[in-house]
Amino acid sequence: MENRKTSKIKLFLTFVLYLIFPAAILFISGNWFWIQGWVFSIWFLGLCYTTIIYLYRYDPALLEERYKQPGSEGERGWDRYFLYLLLPSFMIWIVIMPLDAERFAWTTNFPVWLETVGLILLTGSGFFLFRSYQDNTFVSPLVRIQSERDQQVISTGVYGFVRHPMYLGGILLFLGAPLLLGSVYGLVIGIFLSLLFVGRIFGEEKMLVEELEGYTDYKKKVRYRLIPHVW
């Protein structure tokens, strides 16, 4: 476990890094008074800061795990390619939404009720993402078995609802943000990002069944991956 001083430095740098995304959205939009942009920025920072402070105080082992980079020990080789595709796609998604919805207004006449749906989806996203961190100390950003931490199956909290609540929260983010901001192009990219998560689930579950004791029984107990009674 890294020392407290190093952990504080990482925490500070993470706080600064998180500021880049909402600042970039507002800057790229060309309108610092863009209401939808501010709503999304406040939601994003609120979730990120609440989560990282929680982990720093109550689960530093998970916080350290979240800092692991692609190629870390035990990560499945195919997962590196997934991350190399996900990260640039996410950056494009962040850039295209303010360009589409505000600066160039490629998407016009976007209904308010759809923006409201987007906000509702983001609310659900925040719930599932935060609770995933709270309920599962092994929720790594990498597809790997954390043998050094004696990884176990988690079946309580939101993990008793669906098997992959973290991915559910991510998908709600990818769909909710472009709806709130009013970006059809962002929604298309968000669907692509969601499909990447769906594909990752298949590979991750194959690993968990083969290498994590008790996961097969967990699959029988919690039958659905993302959506109850659907899939």
Short mmCIF file of C-alpha atoms in Angstrom, two decimals:
data_model
loop_
_atom_site.label_atom_id
_atom_site.label_comp_id
_atom_site.label_asym_id
_atom_site.label_seq_id
_atom_site.Cartn_x
_atom_site.Cartn_y
_atom_site.Cartn_z
CA MET A 1 0.00 0.00 0.00
CA GLU A 2 1.42 3.39 -0.97
CA ASN A 3 2.18 5.97 1.72
CA ARG A 4 -0.29 8.65 2.71
CA LYS A 5 1.70 11.54 1.18
CA THR A 6 1.83 9.90 -2.25
CA SER A 7 -1.88 9.10 -1.99
CA LYS A 8 -2.68 12.75 -1.24
CA ILE A 9 -0.67 13.89 -4.26
CA LYS A 10 -2.57 11.47 -6.50
CA LEU A 11 -5.83 12.65 -4.97
CA PHE A 12 -4.99 16.29 -5.73
CA LEU A 13 -3.97 15.50 -9.30
CA THR A 14 -7.17 13.54 -9.79
CA PHE A 15 -9.23 16.49 -8.56
CA VAL A 16 -7.49 18.74 -11.07
CA LEU A 17 -7.89 16.19 -13.88
CA TYR A 18 -11.62 15.90 -13.27
CA LEU A 19 -11.97 19.67 -13.73
CA ILE A 20 -10.72 19.37 -17.31
CA PHE A 21 -13.80 17.59 -18.64
CA PRO A 22 -16.53 20.05 -17.64
CA ALA A 23 -14.26 22.99 -18.43
CA ALA A 24 -13.60 21.53 -21.87
CA ILE A 25 -17.31 21.04 -22.52
CA LEU A 26 -18.12 24.64 -21.69
CA PHE A 27 -15.10 25.99 -23.56
CA ILE A 28 -15.78 23.96 -26.70
CA SER A 29 -19.44 24.96 -26.66
CA GLY A 30 -18.43 28.62 -26.98
CA ASN A 31 -21.05 29.57 -24.40
CA TRP A 32 -20.02 29.80 -20.74
CA PHE A 33 -23.69 30.40 -19.86
CA TRP A 34 -24.93 27.17 -21.46
CA ILE A 35 -27.39 25.89 -18.85
CA GLN A 36 -27.38 22.24 -19.91
CA GLY A 37 -23.59 22.27 -19.98
CA TRP A 38 -23.48 23.60 -16.44
CA VAL A 39 -26.01 21.03 -15.21
CA PHE A 40 -23.95 18.19 -16.66
CA SER A 41 -20.71 19.69 -15.31
CA ILE A 42 -22.12 19.98 -11.79
CA TRP A 43 -23.44 16.41 -11.98
CA PHE A 44 -20.09 15.11 -13.24
CA LEU A 45 -17.96 16.89 -10.64
CA GLY A 46 -20.37 16.03 -7.85
CA LEU A 47 -20.21 12.33 -8.65
CA CYS A 48 -16.45 12.24 -9.21
CA TYR A 49 -15.50 14.19 -6.11
CA THR A 50 -17.97 12.38 -3.86
CA THR A 51 -16.71 9.01 -5.07
CA ILE A 52 -13.01 9.72 -4.76
CA ILE A 53 -13.36 11.29 -1.30
CA TYR A 54 -15.37 8.27 -0.19
CA LEU A 55 -12.73 5.87 -1.48
CA TYR A 56 -9.89 7.88 0.03
CA ARG A 57 -11.54 7.76 3.45
CA TYR A 58 -13.17 4.34 3.51
CA ASP A 59 -11.60 2.12 0.83
CA PRO A 60 -8.03 3.20 -0.05
CA ALA A 61 -7.25 -0.27 -1.45
CA LEU A 62 -9.93 0.19 -4.10
CA LEU A 63 -8.75 3.73 -4.80
CA GLU A 64 -5.26 2.35 -5.44
CA GLU A 65 -6.75 -0.32 -7.72
CA ARG A 66 -8.59 2.36 -9.70
CA TYR A 67 -5.26 4.02 -10.50
CA LYS A 68 -3.91 0.92 -12.25
CA GLN A 69 -2.97 1.43 -15.90
CA PRO A 70 -3.65 -0.81 -18.91
CA GLY A 71 -1.09 -3.61 -19.01
CA SER A 72 -0.97 -4.01 -15.23
CA GLU A 73 -0.32 -7.47 -13.80
CA GLY A 74 -3.08 -9.96 -14.39
CA GLU A 75 -5.03 -7.93 -16.95
CA ARG A 76 -6.39 -9.94 -19.84
CA GLY A 77 -4.55 -9.11 -23.06
CA TRP A 78 -7.71 -8.43 -25.04
CA ASP A 79 -8.84 -5.91 -22.44
CA ARG A 80 -5.95 -3.59 -23.31
CA TYR A 81 -7.32 -3.25 -26.83
CA PHE A 82 -10.76 -2.53 -25.39
CA LEU A 83 -9.34 0.31 -23.27
CA TYR A 84 -7.29 1.67 -26.17
CA LEU A 85 -10.56 1.89 -28.13
CA LEU A 86 -12.71 3.13 -25.25
CA LEU A 87 -10.52 6.03 -24.09
CA PRO A 88 -10.20 7.90 -27.43
CA SER A 89 -13.86 7.21 -28.18
CA PHE A 90 -14.78 8.75 -24.84
CA MET A 91 -12.67 11.83 -25.61
CA ILE A 92 -14.36 12.21 -29.02
CA TRP A 93 -17.72 11.87 -27.27
CA ILE A 94 -16.85 14.67 -24.84
CA VAL A 95 -15.77 16.95 -27.69
CA ILE A 96 -18.57 16.24 -30.14
CA MET A 97 -21.48 16.92 -27.76
CA PRO A 98 -20.83 20.65 -27.17
CA LEU A 99 -19.88 21.14 -30.83
CA ASP A 100 -23.13 19.52 -31.94
CA ALA A 101 -25.54 20.88 -29.36
CA GLU A 102 -24.24 24.42 -28.89
CA ARG A 103 -21.35 25.77 -30.96
CA PHE A 104 -22.52 24.62 -34.43
CA ALA A 105 -26.06 23.52 -33.54
CA TRP A 106 -26.00 20.54 -35.86
CA THR A 107 -28.85 19.14 -33.78
CA THR A 108 -31.78 21.56 -33.79
CA ASN A 109 -35.22 21.65 -32.18
CA PHE A 110 -34.26 19.12 -29.53
CA PRO A 111 -37.34 18.64 -27.29
CA VAL A 112 -37.21 19.63 -23.63
CA TRP A 113 -38.83 16.38 -22.59
CA LEU A 114 -35.87 14.44 -24.00
CA GLU A 115 -33.49 16.65 -22.05
CA THR A 116 -35.52 15.77 -18.96
CA VAL A 117 -35.19 12.07 -19.79
CA GLY A 118 -31.44 12.61 -20.05
CA LEU A 119 -31.34 14.14 -16.58
CA ILE A 120 -33.31 11.21 -15.19
CA LEU A 121 -30.88 8.76 -16.79
CA LEU A 122 -27.95 10.67 -15.31
CA THR A 123 -29.55 10.46 -11.89
CA GLY A 124 -29.77 6.69 -12.27
CA SER A 125 -26.21 6.61 -13.57
CA GLY A 126 -24.90 8.43 -10.51
CA PHE A 127 -26.71 6.02 -8.21
CA PHE A 128 -25.40 2.85 -9.84
CA LEU A 129 -21.86 4.15 -10.28
CA PHE A 130 -21.46 5.33 -6.69
CA ARG A 131 -23.13 2.27 -5.20
CA SER A 132 -20.90 -0.01 -7.29
CA TYR A 133 -17.86 1.54 -5.60
CA GLN A 134 -19.55 1.39 -2.22
CA ASP A 135 -20.75 -2.21 -2.49
CA ASN A 136 -17.80 -3.83 -4.29
CA THR A 137 -14.24 -3.22 -3.14
CA PHE A 138 -12.97 -5.23 -6.13
CA VAL A 139 -14.50 -3.08 -8.90
CA SER A 140 -11.32 -2.68 -10.94
CA PRO A 141 -11.05 -0.60 -14.14
CA LEU A 142 -9.24 -3.59 -15.66
CA VAL A 143 -10.46 -7.08 -16.45
CA ARG A 144 -8.29 -9.09 -14.07
CA ILE A 145 -8.50 -11.32 -11.00
CA GLN A 146 -7.14 -9.49 -7.96
CA SER A 147 -5.49 -12.51 -6.36
CA GLU A 148 -3.24 -10.27 -4.26
CA ARG A 149 -6.38 -8.89 -2.58
CA ASP A 150 -8.10 -12.27 -2.25
CA GLN A 151 -10.92 -11.23 -4.58
CA GLN A 152 -14.33 -12.66 -3.76
CA VAL A 153 -17.77 -12.61 -5.35
CA ILE A 154 -19.91 -9.67 -4.24
CA SER A 155 -23.65 -10.37 -4.33
CA THR A 156 -25.11 -7.71 -2.06
CA GLY A 157 -26.34 -4.15 -2.66
CA VAL A 158 -26.68 -3.26 -6.33
CA TYR A 159 -24.89 -6.52 -7.17
CA GLY A 160 -28.02 -8.30 -6.00
CA PHE A 161 -29.96 -6.33 -8.64
CA VAL A 162 -27.85 -7.00 -11.75
CA ARG A 163 -24.43 -8.57 -12.20
CA HIS A 164 -22.81 -5.49 -13.75
CA PRO A 165 -24.23 -2.35 -12.10
CA MET A 166 -21.05 -0.39 -12.88
CA TYR A 167 -21.55 -0.94 -16.60
CA LEU A 168 -25.24 -0.12 -16.23
CA GLY A 169 -24.25 3.21 -14.65
CA GLY A 170 -21.80 3.86 -17.48
CA ILE A 171 -24.37 3.11 -20.17
CA LEU A 172 -26.90 5.41 -18.50
CA LEU A 173 -24.20 8.10 -18.58
CA PHE A 174 -23.43 7.53 -22.27
CA LEU A 175 -27.12 7.83 -23.16
CA GLY A 176 -28.22 10.40 -20.60
CA ALA A 177 -25.55 13.05 -21.19
CA PRO A 178 -26.22 13.57 -24.93
CA LEU A 179 -29.95 13.64 -24.26
CA LEU A 180 -29.53 16.29 -21.57
CA LEU A 181 -27.17 18.33 -23.74
CA GLY A 182 -29.26 17.89 -26.88
CA SER A 183 -26.76 16.13 -29.14
CA VAL A 184 -27.82 13.47 -31.63
CA TYR A 185 -24.21 12.85 -32.68
CA GLY A 186 -23.28 12.44 -29.03
CA LEU A 187 -26.08 9.92 -28.67
CA VAL A 188 -24.76 7.88 -31.61
CA ILE A 189 -21.28 7.76 -30.05
CA GLY A 190 -22.86 7.00 -26.69
CA ILE A 191 -24.60 3.98 -28.19
CA PHE A 192 -21.25 2.84 -29.60
CA LEU A 193 -19.62 3.19 -26.17
CA SER A 194 -22.49 1.25 -24.62
CA LEU A 195 -21.99 -1.59 -27.11
CA LEU A 196 -18.30 -1.67 -26.17
CA PHE A 197 -19.35 -2.28 -22.56
CA VAL A 198 -21.74 -5.02 -23.64
CA GLY A 199 -18.92 -6.74 -25.52
CA ARG A 200 -16.60 -6.43 -22.55
CA ILE A 201 -19.15 -8.13 -20.31
CA PHE A 202 -18.93 -11.36 -22.33
CA GLY A 203 -15.15 -11.54 -21.96
CA GLU A 204 -15.18 -10.54 -18.31
CA GLU A 205 -17.82 -13.10 -17.35
CA LYS A 206 -15.91 -15.85 -19.12
CA MET A 207 -12.88 -15.02 -16.98
CA LEU A 208 -14.92 -14.82 -13.78
CA VAL A 209 -16.61 -18.17 -14.37
CA GLU A 210 -13.29 -19.86 -15.04
CA GLU A 211 -11.19 -18.23 -12.32
CA LEU A 212 -13.31 -16.72 -9.53
CA GLU A 213 -14.71 -19.25 -7.08
CA GLY A 214 -18.44 -18.89 -6.53
CA TYR A 215 -19.19 -16.82 -9.63
CA THR A 216 -21.12 -19.61 -11.34
CA ASP A 217 -23.43 -19.84 -8.33
CA TYR A 218 -23.75 -16.06 -8.33
CA LYS A 219 -24.91 -16.16 -11.97
CA LYS A 220 -27.67 -18.54 -10.93
CA LYS A 221 -28.69 -16.25 -8.07
CA VAL A 222 -28.59 -12.98 -10.06
CA ARG A 223 -29.71 -13.97 -13.53
CA TYR A 224 -29.48 -10.67 -15.39
CA ARG A 225 -26.37 -8.79 -16.50
CA LEU A 226 -27.73 -5.26 -17.01
CA ILE A 227 -31.53 -5.11 -17.24
CA PRO A 228 -33.77 -7.24 -15.01
CA HIS A 229 -36.01 -9.64 -16.94
CA VAL A 230 -34.35 -8.59 -20.22
CA TRP A 231 -30.59 -9.37 -20.26
#
